Amino acid sequence: MGTTEGPRRVTMTPAARRVLEAAARLFYERGIHAVGVDLIAAEAGVTKKTLYDRFGSKEQIVVEYLADRDERWRVLLAQYLDAAQPASAARVLAVFDASRAWSELNSPKGCSMVNAHAEISDPAHPAYAIITGQKQWMLALFTDLAGDISPDGADHLGRTLMLLHEGALVAHGLHILADPISHAREQARALLATTAGPGFFGT
C-alpha cells in the first residue's frame, strides 16, 4: 500500500463533530457534489465561519467523512474477526458477516467508498487516497487470509474473494436481489471448501 503520508486530518471539537455528523448524513443521502457548505452549516447549527475555521474547506470535510466511516468499519470488522474461529477460512466468512451487519446499519445505498469514487476520480483530490486506500487495505486483508489457505495461490484467491465482496456491496446498494452479501458469503464458503477442504473452517 506504499509509505506515502496520508491525508491531513483535523482535531474534532464539539462544533466540528456536529459539522461532520451533518455532512456525513447529507453526503451519503444526496451525494458529495450535491451538498454545499451552506446546507452543512445550517444542518449542523453552526455558522459558515465556524465550519471553515474547523475544516478549512469542503474537501477536508469529505476527507473526514470518508476517513471516519473507514475507521468505524475497521473497528466493527475487528470485532467480527476476533470473535471468529482461528481458521483463516472462518475469518474470511467473518468479513462477509461484518459487511452484512455494517451495510444493514450504515449503508442502505451501498458502499460509501464506491459511491464517493463515482464523484471523486481525480487522484489529486485529498479524499481520493482514503477511497483507494480503504479498498487496497481490504484486498490486502483477503490476500493475507488467503495465504494460510492456499500459500501458492494467495494473490489469486485474495482477488477472487475481494471481487465477491465488492460485487455484493454494489448489489446491496442497487436493491436488485435479496441479501446479496449472504449470497456472496455462500459463494465464498464454497470456494474455500473447494480450495482448502471443509475441515479448514475449524468446524
PDB file of C-alpha atoms in Angstrom:
ATOM      1  CA  MET A   1       0.000   0.000   0.000  1.00  0.00           C
ATOM      2  CA  GLY A   2       3.022   2.254  -0.050  1.00  0.00           C
ATOM      3  CA  THR A   3       4.512   4.533   2.540  1.00  0.00           C
ATOM      4  CA  THR A   4       3.157   7.878   1.401  1.00  0.00           C
ATOM      5  CA  GLU A   5       1.780  10.122   4.099  1.00  0.00           C
ATOM      6  CA  GLY A   6      -1.982  10.035   4.460  1.00  0.00           C
ATOM      7  CA  PRO A   7      -4.306  12.992   4.043  1.00  0.00           C
ATOM      8  CA  ARG A   8      -4.271  15.707   6.685  1.00  0.00           C
ATOM      9  CA  ARG A   9      -6.797  15.251   9.491  1.00  0.00           C
ATOM     10  CA  VAL A  10      -8.369  17.807  11.800  1.00  0.00           C
ATOM     11  CA  THR A  11      -8.977  17.788  15.556  1.00  0.00           C
ATOM     12  CA  MET A  12     -12.624  17.143  16.373  1.00  0.00           C
ATOM     13  CA  THR A  13     -14.088  19.847  18.609  1.00  0.00           C
ATOM     14  CA  PRO A  14     -17.791  19.579  19.542  1.00  0.00           C
ATOM     15  CA  ALA A  15     -18.676  22.009  16.743  1.00  0.00           C
ATOM     16  CA  ALA A  16     -16.539  20.104  14.252  1.00  0.00           C
ATOM     17  CA  ARG A  17     -18.206  16.870  15.272  1.00  0.00           C
ATOM     18  CA  ARG A  18     -21.645  18.387  14.622  1.00  0.00           C
ATOM     19  CA  VAL A  19     -20.476  19.524  11.199  1.00  0.00           C
ATOM     20  CA  LEU A  20     -19.083  16.085  10.407  1.00  0.00           C
ATOM     21  CA  GLU A  21     -22.243  14.302  11.525  1.00  0.00           C
ATOM     22  CA  ALA A  22     -24.431  16.579   9.403  1.00  0.00           C
ATOM     23  CA  ALA A  23     -22.102  16.329   6.409  1.00  0.00           C
ATOM     24  CA  ALA A  24     -21.857  12.555   6.666  1.00  0.00           C
ATOM     25  CA  ARG A  25     -25.624  12.161   6.575  1.00  0.00           C
ATOM     26  CA  LEU A  26     -26.051  14.619   3.704  1.00  0.00           C
ATOM     27  CA  PHE A  27     -23.130  13.319   1.634  1.00  0.00           C
ATOM     28  CA  TYR A  28     -24.339   9.756   1.901  1.00  0.00           C
ATOM     29  CA  GLU A  29     -28.004  10.506   1.252  1.00  0.00           C
ATOM     30  CA  ARG A  30     -27.628  13.116  -1.510  1.00  0.00           C
ATOM     31  CA  GLY A  31     -24.130  12.803  -2.902  1.00  0.00           C
ATOM     32  CA  ILE A  32     -20.988  14.808  -2.252  1.00  0.00           C
ATOM     33  CA  HIS A  33     -21.258  17.243  -5.148  1.00  0.00           C
ATOM     34  CA  ALA A  34     -24.926  17.944  -4.455  1.00  0.00           C
ATOM     35  CA  VAL A  35     -24.301  19.177  -0.917  1.00  0.00           C
ATOM     36  CA  GLY A  36     -22.852  22.633  -0.268  1.00  0.00           C
ATOM     37  CA  VAL A  37     -21.288  24.122   2.819  1.00  0.00           C
ATOM     38  CA  ASP A  38     -24.298  26.394   3.398  1.00  0.00           C
ATOM     39  CA  LEU A  39     -26.545  23.379   3.865  1.00  0.00           C
ATOM     40  CA  ILE A  40     -23.996  21.564   6.031  1.00  0.00           C
ATOM     41  CA  ALA A  41     -23.595  24.587   8.304  1.00  0.00           C
ATOM     42  CA  ALA A  42     -27.354  25.027   8.601  1.00  0.00           C
ATOM     43  CA  GLU A  43     -27.937  21.357   9.408  1.00  0.00           C
ATOM     44  CA  ALA A  44     -25.117  21.406  11.973  1.00  0.00           C
ATOM     45  CA  GLY A  45     -26.343  24.611  13.605  1.00  0.00           C
ATOM     46  CA  VAL A  46     -23.070  26.465  13.063  1.00  0.00           C
ATOM     47  CA  THR A  47     -22.008  29.444  11.005  1.00  0.00           C
ATOM     48  CA  LYS A  48     -20.039  29.080   7.796  1.00  0.00           C
ATOM     49  CA  LYS A  49     -17.181  30.834   9.556  1.00  0.00           C
ATOM     50  CA  THR A  50     -17.123  28.136  12.218  1.00  0.00           C
ATOM     51  CA  LEU A  51     -17.214  25.456   9.541  1.00  0.00           C
ATOM     52  CA  TYR A  52     -14.258  26.946   7.691  1.00  0.00           C
ATOM     53  CA  ASP A  53     -12.401  27.640  10.934  1.00  0.00           C
ATOM     54  CA  ARG A  54     -12.633  23.956  11.840  1.00  0.00           C
ATOM     55  CA  PHE A  55     -12.110  22.335   8.432  1.00  0.00           C
ATOM     56  CA  GLY A  56     -10.730  24.942   6.066  1.00  0.00           C
ATOM     57  CA  SER A  57     -12.570  23.602   3.029  1.00  0.00           C
ATOM     58  CA  LYS A  58     -15.341  21.316   1.862  1.00  0.00           C
ATOM     59  CA  GLU A  59     -12.674  18.932   0.565  1.00  0.00           C
ATOM     60  CA  GLN A  60     -11.407  18.465   4.115  1.00  0.00           C
ATOM     61  CA  ILE A  61     -14.919  17.678   5.320  1.00  0.00           C
ATOM     62  CA  VAL A  62     -15.110  14.977   2.654  1.00  0.00           C
ATOM     63  CA  VAL A  63     -11.789  13.565   3.867  1.00  0.00           C
ATOM     64  CA  GLU A  64     -13.071  13.433   7.438  1.00  0.00           C
ATOM     65  CA  TYR A  65     -16.393  11.895   6.358  1.00  0.00           C
ATOM     66  CA  LEU A  66     -14.758   9.026   4.481  1.00  0.00           C
ATOM     67  CA  ALA A  67     -11.936   8.501   6.981  1.00  0.00           C
ATOM     68  CA  ASP A  68     -14.426   8.367   9.847  1.00  0.00           C
ATOM     69  CA  ARG A  69     -16.529   5.737   8.088  1.00  0.00           C
ATOM     70  CA  ASP A  70     -13.436   3.705   7.293  1.00  0.00           C
ATOM     71  CA  GLU A  71     -12.256   3.851  10.909  1.00  0.00           C
ATOM     72  CA  ARG A  72     -15.646   2.792  12.248  1.00  0.00           C
ATOM     73  CA  TRP A  73     -15.829  -0.036   9.700  1.00  0.00           C
ATOM     74  CA  ARG A  74     -12.418  -1.341  10.758  1.00  0.00           C
ATOM     75  CA  VAL A  75     -13.466  -1.334  14.420  1.00  0.00           C
ATOM     76  CA  LEU A  76     -16.581  -3.384  13.618  1.00  0.00           C
ATOM     77  CA  LEU A  77     -14.631  -5.737  11.359  1.00  0.00           C
ATOM     78  CA  ALA A  78     -12.011  -6.311  14.057  1.00  0.00           C
ATOM     79  CA  GLN A  79     -14.769  -7.367  16.444  1.00  0.00           C
ATOM     80  CA  TYR A  80     -16.053  -9.945  13.960  1.00  0.00           C
ATOM     81  CA  LEU A  81     -12.566 -11.230  13.175  1.00  0.00           C
ATOM     82  CA  ASP A  82     -11.723 -11.530  16.876  1.00  0.00           C
ATOM     83  CA  ALA A  83     -14.927 -13.494  17.511  1.00  0.00           C
ATOM     84  CA  ALA A  84     -14.377 -15.869  14.584  1.00  0.00           C
ATOM     85  CA  GLN A  85     -12.744 -19.255  14.884  1.00  0.00           C
ATOM     86  CA  PRO A  86      -8.996 -19.000  14.293  1.00  0.00           C
ATOM     87  CA  ALA A  87      -9.007 -20.821  10.950  1.00  0.00           C
ATOM     88  CA  SER A  88      -8.428 -18.307   8.148  1.00  0.00           C
ATOM     89  CA  ALA A  89     -11.372 -19.663   6.161  1.00  0.00           C
ATOM     90  CA  ALA A  90     -13.711 -18.893   9.069  1.00  0.00           C
ATOM     91  CA  ARG A  91     -12.196 -15.431   9.330  1.00  0.00           C
ATOM     92  CA  VAL A  92     -12.862 -14.824   5.634  1.00  0.00           C
ATOM     93  CA  LEU A  93     -16.536 -15.585   6.211  1.00  0.00           C
ATOM     94  CA  ALA A  94     -16.471 -13.254   9.210  1.00  0.00           C
ATOM     95  CA  VAL A  95     -15.583 -10.412   6.841  1.00  0.00           C
ATOM     96  CA  PHE A  96     -18.792 -11.053   4.913  1.00  0.00           C
ATOM     97  CA  ASP A  97     -20.760 -11.269   8.168  1.00  0.00           C
ATOM     98  CA  ALA A  98     -19.331  -7.934   9.279  1.00  0.00           C
ATOM     99  CA  SER A  99     -20.153  -6.365   5.921  1.00  0.00           C
ATOM    100  CA  ARG A 100     -23.734  -7.571   6.113  1.00  0.00           C
ATOM    101  CA  ALA A 101     -24.163  -6.101   9.598  1.00  0.00           C
ATOM    102  CA  TRP A 102     -22.459  -2.830   8.613  1.00  0.00           C
ATOM    103  CA  SER A 103     -24.499  -2.464   5.425  1.00  0.00           C
ATOM    104  CA  GLU A 104     -27.794  -3.041   7.171  1.00  0.00           C
ATOM    105  CA  LEU A 105     -26.992  -0.380   9.775  1.00  0.00           C
ATOM    106  CA  ASN A 106     -24.978   2.177   7.827  1.00  0.00           C
ATOM    107  CA  SER A 107     -25.152   1.647   4.082  1.00  0.00           C
ATOM    108  CA  PRO A 108     -28.660   1.247   2.640  1.00  0.00           C
ATOM    109  CA  LYS A 109     -27.474   2.934  -0.564  1.00  0.00           C
ATOM    110  CA  GLY A 110     -24.327   0.865  -0.930  1.00  0.00           C
ATOM    111  CA  CYS A 111     -20.673   1.318  -0.093  1.00  0.00           C
ATOM    112  CA  SER A 112     -19.781   4.930   0.692  1.00  0.00           C
ATOM    113  CA  MET A 113     -16.324   4.479  -0.832  1.00  0.00           C
ATOM    114  CA  VAL A 114     -17.706   3.170  -4.112  1.00  0.00           C
ATOM    115  CA  ASN A 115     -20.304   5.938  -4.168  1.00  0.00           C
ATOM    116  CA  ALA A 116     -17.668   8.562  -3.431  1.00  0.00           C
ATOM    117  CA  HIS A 117     -15.384   7.246  -6.154  1.00  0.00           C
ATOM    118  CA  ALA A 118     -18.167   7.810  -8.680  1.00  0.00           C
ATOM    119  CA  GLU A 119     -17.857  11.507  -7.815  1.00  0.00           C
ATOM    120  CA  ILE A 120     -14.165  11.764  -6.977  1.00  0.00           C
ATOM    121  CA  SER A 121     -11.934  10.221  -9.640  1.00  0.00           C
ATOM    122  CA  ASP A 122      -9.107  12.769  -9.515  1.00  0.00           C
ATOM    123  CA  PRO A 123      -6.073  11.374  -7.644  1.00  0.00           C
ATOM    124  CA  ALA A 124      -5.190  14.941  -6.653  1.00  0.00           C
ATOM    125  CA  HIS A 125      -8.319  15.230  -4.514  1.00  0.00           C
ATOM    126  CA  PRO A 126      -7.311  14.711  -0.861  1.00  0.00           C
ATOM    127  CA  ALA A 127     -10.120  12.192  -0.330  1.00  0.00           C
ATOM    128  CA  TYR A 128      -9.022  10.001  -3.230  1.00  0.00           C
ATOM    129  CA  ALA A 129      -6.337   8.343  -1.113  1.00  0.00           C
ATOM    130  CA  ILE A 130      -8.934   7.484   1.530  1.00  0.00           C
ATOM    131  CA  ILE A 131     -11.138   5.769  -1.051  1.00  0.00           C
ATOM    132  CA  THR A 132      -8.447   3.767  -2.802  1.00  0.00           C
ATOM    133  CA  GLY A 133      -6.554   3.112   0.419  1.00  0.00           C
ATOM    134  CA  GLN A 134      -9.590   1.518   2.002  1.00  0.00           C
ATOM    135  CA  LYS A 135     -10.036  -0.862  -0.926  1.00  0.00           C
ATOM    136  CA  GLN A 136      -6.325  -1.649  -1.038  1.00  0.00           C
ATOM    137  CA  TRP A 137      -6.491  -2.463   2.664  1.00  0.00           C
ATOM    138  CA  MET A 138      -9.400  -4.829   2.095  1.00  0.00           C
ATOM    139  CA  LEU A 139      -7.570  -6.570  -0.740  1.00  0.00           C
ATOM    140  CA  ALA A 140      -4.507  -6.948   1.474  1.00  0.00           C
ATOM    141  CA  LEU A 141      -6.686  -8.441   4.221  1.00  0.00           C
ATOM    142  CA  PHE A 142      -8.253 -11.007   1.890  1.00  0.00           C
ATOM    143  CA  THR A 143      -4.852 -11.849   0.411  1.00  0.00           C
ATOM    144  CA  ASP A 144      -3.320 -12.276   3.857  1.00  0.00           C
ATOM    145  CA  LEU A 145      -6.114 -14.616   4.937  1.00  0.00           C
ATOM    146  CA  ALA A 146      -5.841 -16.470   1.630  1.00  0.00           C
ATOM    147  CA  GLY A 147      -2.145 -17.052   2.260  1.00  0.00           C
ATOM    148  CA  ASP A 148      -2.921 -19.517   5.049  1.00  0.00           C
ATOM    149  CA  ILE A 149      -5.458 -21.320   2.868  1.00  0.00           C
ATOM    150  CA  SER A 150      -3.559 -21.504  -0.397  1.00  0.00           C
ATOM    151  CA  PRO A 151       0.029 -20.280   0.010  1.00  0.00           C
ATOM    152  CA  ASP A 152       0.818 -20.683  -3.684  1.00  0.00           C
ATOM    153  CA  GLY A 153      -2.416 -19.083  -4.839  1.00  0.00           C
ATOM    154  CA  ALA A 154      -2.900 -16.354  -2.258  1.00  0.00           C
ATOM    155  CA  ASP A 155      -2.945 -13.470  -4.736  1.00  0.00           C
ATOM    156  CA  HIS A 156      -5.496 -15.144  -7.000  1.00  0.00           C
ATOM    157  CA  LEU A 157      -7.724 -16.292  -4.135  1.00  0.00           C
ATOM    158  CA  GLY A 158      -7.488 -12.910  -2.431  1.00  0.00           C
ATOM    159  CA  ARG A 159      -8.557 -11.106  -5.608  1.00  0.00           C
ATOM    160  CA  THR A 160     -11.446 -13.520  -6.117  1.00  0.00           C
ATOM    161  CA  LEU A 161     -12.698 -13.014  -2.559  1.00  0.00           C
ATOM    162  CA  MET A 162     -12.342  -9.265  -2.963  1.00  0.00           C
ATOM    163  CA  LEU A 163     -14.431  -9.320  -6.141  1.00  0.00           C
ATOM    164  CA  LEU A 164     -17.141 -11.374  -4.435  1.00  0.00           C
ATOM    165  CA  HIS A 165     -17.169  -8.947  -1.533  1.00  0.00           C
ATOM    166  CA  GLU A 166     -17.181  -5.753  -3.587  1.00  0.00           C
ATOM    167  CA  GLY A 167     -19.777  -7.057  -6.015  1.00  0.00           C
ATOM    168  CA  ALA A 168     -22.037  -7.872  -3.096  1.00  0.00           C
ATOM    169  CA  LEU A 169     -21.664  -4.350  -1.695  1.00  0.00           C
ATOM    170  CA  VAL A 170     -22.622  -2.817  -5.034  1.00  0.00           C
ATOM    171  CA  ALA A 171     -25.591  -5.163  -5.424  1.00  0.00           C
ATOM    172  CA  HIS A 172     -26.731  -4.309  -1.904  1.00  0.00           C
ATOM    173  CA  GLY A 173     -26.931  -0.647  -2.854  1.00  0.00           C
ATOM    174  CA  LEU A 174     -28.801  -1.380  -6.075  1.00  0.00           C
ATOM    175  CA  HIS A 175     -31.506  -3.458  -4.346  1.00  0.00           C
ATOM    176  CA  ILE A 176     -31.910  -5.739  -7.355  1.00  0.00           C
ATOM    177  CA  LEU A 177     -31.699  -9.043  -5.461  1.00  0.00           C
ATOM    178  CA  ALA A 178     -32.342 -10.102  -1.910  1.00  0.00           C
ATOM    179  CA  ASP A 179     -29.462 -10.268   0.566  1.00  0.00           C
ATOM    180  CA  PRO A 180     -26.561 -10.253  -1.903  1.00  0.00           C
ATOM    181  CA  ILE A 181     -23.917 -10.223   0.840  1.00  0.00           C
ATOM    182  CA  SER A 182     -25.188 -13.501   2.274  1.00  0.00           C
ATOM    183  CA  HIS A 183     -25.214 -14.944  -1.240  1.00  0.00           C
ATOM    184  CA  ALA A 184     -21.622 -13.817  -1.768  1.00  0.00           C
ATOM    185  CA  ARG A 185     -20.709 -15.357   1.593  1.00  0.00           C
ATOM    186  CA  GLU A 186     -22.051 -18.729   0.487  1.00  0.00           C
ATOM    187  CA  GLN A 187     -20.116 -18.480  -2.770  1.00  0.00           C
ATOM    188  CA  ALA A 188     -17.003 -17.652  -0.776  1.00  0.00           C
ATOM    189  CA  ARG A 189     -17.617 -20.624   1.507  1.00  0.00           C
ATOM    190  CA  ALA A 190     -17.984 -22.954  -1.473  1.00  0.00           C
ATOM    191  CA  LEU A 191     -14.797 -21.588  -2.997  1.00  0.00           C
ATOM    192  CA  LEU A 192     -12.870 -22.013   0.237  1.00  0.00           C
ATOM    193  CA  ALA A 193     -14.199 -25.538   0.770  1.00  0.00           C
ATOM    194  CA  THR A 194     -13.000 -26.466  -2.711  1.00  0.00           C
ATOM    195  CA  THR A 195      -9.621 -24.811  -2.140  1.00  0.00           C
ATOM    196  CA  ALA A 196      -8.882 -25.872   1.423  1.00  0.00           C
ATOM    197  CA  GLY A 197     -11.382 -28.594   2.250  1.00  0.00           C
ATOM    198  CA  PRO A 198     -14.400 -28.313   4.605  1.00  0.00           C
ATOM    199  CA  GLY A 199     -12.342 -29.153   7.689  1.00  0.00           C
ATOM    200  CA  PHE A 200     -10.347 -25.983   7.276  1.00  0.00           C
ATOM    201  CA  PHE A 201     -13.253 -23.962   8.700  1.00  0.00           C
ATOM    202  CA  GLY A 202     -12.492 -25.368  12.123  1.00  0.00           C
ATOM    203  CA  THR A 203     -15.953 -26.880  12.445  1.00  0.00           C
TER     204      THR A 203
END
